[in-house]
Amino acid sequence: MVKHIKIEALRMLRNKRYAVFVVAFPLGFYLLYSNLWGDQVDETTGVKASVILMVSMGAYGALASSIMSTAVPWAQERESGWLRQLQITPLPSWSFIVTKLIVSMLLTLPALLLVGLAAVLTQGVSLPPGEWAGLVVAMWLGVIPFAALGLTIGSLTRPDTAQPLAMIGMFGLALLGGLWIPLDIMPETMRTIAKVLPSNDYATIGWRIVAGEAPPASAVLGILGWGVALVAFAIFAFRRATVRA
Amino acid sequence: MNAISFSQVTRAYGDVLAVDGLDLDIPAGRTVALLGPNGAGKSTSINMLLGLLRPTSGQIRIFGETPERAIARGDVGAMLQEGTLIPELTVAETVGFVRSLYPDPLPLDEILRMADLTDLAGRRAGRLSGGQTQRVRFALAIAGAPRLLILDEPTAAMDVESRRAFWDNIRAYAAQGRTVLFATHYLEEADENSDRVVVIARGRIVADGTAAEIKSGVGGQAVSFTMGTQSVAGLDTLPGVIGVEITSGRAVLRTSDPDATVDALYRKTTLDVRGLEIAGADLEDAFLALTQES
């Protein structure tokens, strides 16, 4: 399994699309936005925009990574015969989905850590060690629902359908969840939608942590609920995709 | 012990029986060809053997175990009809990963050498040619040193030269006492590379034996000569003759006893026999005769 994880991670890190959407995008936009508005201060919490943007772009990178590294590669593996190739080895099929999930989570780390590093180096962001630790752990574990969503897409669709679905899921969740545009300036209906999305819960937990507050129960419960539902769905879809007919 | 045993195995797709009551035992250590035209049920049988498809009824055993158990134990390696690799991974990474899944694999260097991949070890799979990809897929099939190697039309995409090299490699692998089962619709391939040929058509076994036995079982040999415009009447009643064909002035008598046929041709007919030839029926004739019956 360790070897499987290594090989899967290696292959995504060599993938250009992954590098662009998942590492270059959030990093580039963080640098751009924080140079434009980084010094603005949120009136209610007193947190600088450079810190809030760090959470937003880190969240986007992690979310994008977890969907990108699952949906399309997995759909391709099923279609190309790579899955069959592995099904006729002693590799048990539960190990397959667990590996995919672990790899997907590991691959969110470059985006999270690079955006954080850029925030520290270019914007002089500093947080108490406890907040850094809490932020990284929360942002890392919080990607589970998105990785599960990606795996579900990959299990249920062919690569040419998985590709647009993954893109829609990735940008839709980021945009509607308030990662690109603050919720406050969104129309009422969009704000209502955002409130039920796991991406908003995910980012909210991060925003509250950097404001020195405990994450709201609603967001934690929200992401837990989505997590349980999507993981269950991913397992169901995975079994359906790998069943021996 | 039997490496492979099918007993009364049937597989239906809707109303169509792709495999129809297959009974087949293959002792360990043999190299067996599963020969049949497209749609005969070869791939369905192989996919059932690999646990990728469930039989509708009947039982399959590999070294006495269910296919799932045998695969989990690492007893089976296979090269399926299609399958691409992960383009971002190198040949050595891909083979190294798959070999690590087996309990007692071959050394990586040896696998690469046996599949003629030593020079390509560092190349990414996305940059390999079709023939090179096939060699990697062969390497994956033998990586775990499986006791049973299964190949489903392995040379379909290869040119003549790579085909020859490929079979040399398979023979080297089989020579270590391993069992090999391969499906093919190339008669020559079955003839040259197996010690037993199982011919299947419409999901059933229609012949089973060495290539020579199958040839002799079907109208053995052919006696041919130039007829010109002479009458063909009576040729089909000559001793041994089981079939008569006339093509562009030449008569071809299919016979189970060429000596008797030739003898009678000279003594009992008034024909002017010229350009007489006697030839063994080739496997292709046997194959066509078998698979077109009924």
Tab-separated table of C-alpha atoms in Angstrom, chain A residues 3-4 7 10-11 14-15 77 80-82 84-91 244-245, chain B residues 11 51-54 71-72 74 78 83-84 86 88-89 93-94 97 100-102 124:
chain	number	residue	atom	x	y	z
A	3	LYS	CA	4.260	1.664	-2.687
A	4	HIS	CA	0.829	2.209	-4.210
A	7	ILE	CA	3.271	5.661	-7.199
A	10	LEU	CA	4.257	10.598	-8.082
A	11	ARG	CA	2.039	10.318	-11.068
A	14	ARG	CA	4.089	14.862	-12.764
A	15	ASN	CA	0.733	15.815	-14.224
A	77	GLU	CA	-8.062	4.038	-14.942
A	80	SER	CA	-8.183	2.251	-19.897
A	81	GLY	CA	-7.960	-1.198	-18.332
A	82	TRP	CA	-5.509	-0.231	-15.589
A	84	ARG	CA	-8.504	-4.594	-14.562
A	85	GLN	CA	-4.763	-4.962	-14.635
A	86	LEU	CA	-4.705	-4.410	-10.880
A	87	GLN	CA	-7.823	-6.504	-10.243
A	88	ILE	CA	-5.922	-9.560	-11.441
A	89	THR	CA	-3.113	-8.981	-8.937
A	90	PRO	CA	-3.319	-9.801	-5.226
A	91	LEU	CA	-4.151	-6.132	-4.469
A	244	ARG	CA	-17.357	-8.472	-10.836
A	245	ALA	CA	-20.222	-8.860	-13.241
B	11	ARG	CA	-22.024	-17.882	-19.258
B	51	GLY	CA	-12.633	-13.705	-11.695
B	52	LEU	CA	-13.530	-10.615	-13.725
B	53	LEU	CA	-16.786	-12.239	-14.814
B	54	ARG	CA	-18.920	-14.672	-12.885
B	71	ILE	CA	-5.421	-14.409	-7.608
B	72	ALA	CA	-5.179	-13.216	-4.003
B	74	GLY	CA	-0.476	-14.437	-6.401
B	78	ALA	CA	-2.384	-12.240	-17.078
B	83	GLY	CA	-5.107	-2.078	-21.256
B	84	THR	CA	-3.045	1.040	-21.184
B	86	ILE	CA	-0.321	5.148	-16.405
B	88	GLU	CA	3.208	9.584	-16.133
B	89	LEU	CA	5.000	6.550	-14.696
B	93	GLU	CA	8.151	2.270	-11.729
B	94	THR	CA	5.138	0.538	-13.219
B	97	PHE	CA	4.868	-1.412	-8.341
B	100	SER	CA	5.509	-5.433	-5.165
B	101	LEU	CA	1.885	-6.606	-4.980
B	102	TYR	CA	2.917	-10.268	-5.209
B	124	ARG	CA	7.556	7.047	-19.229
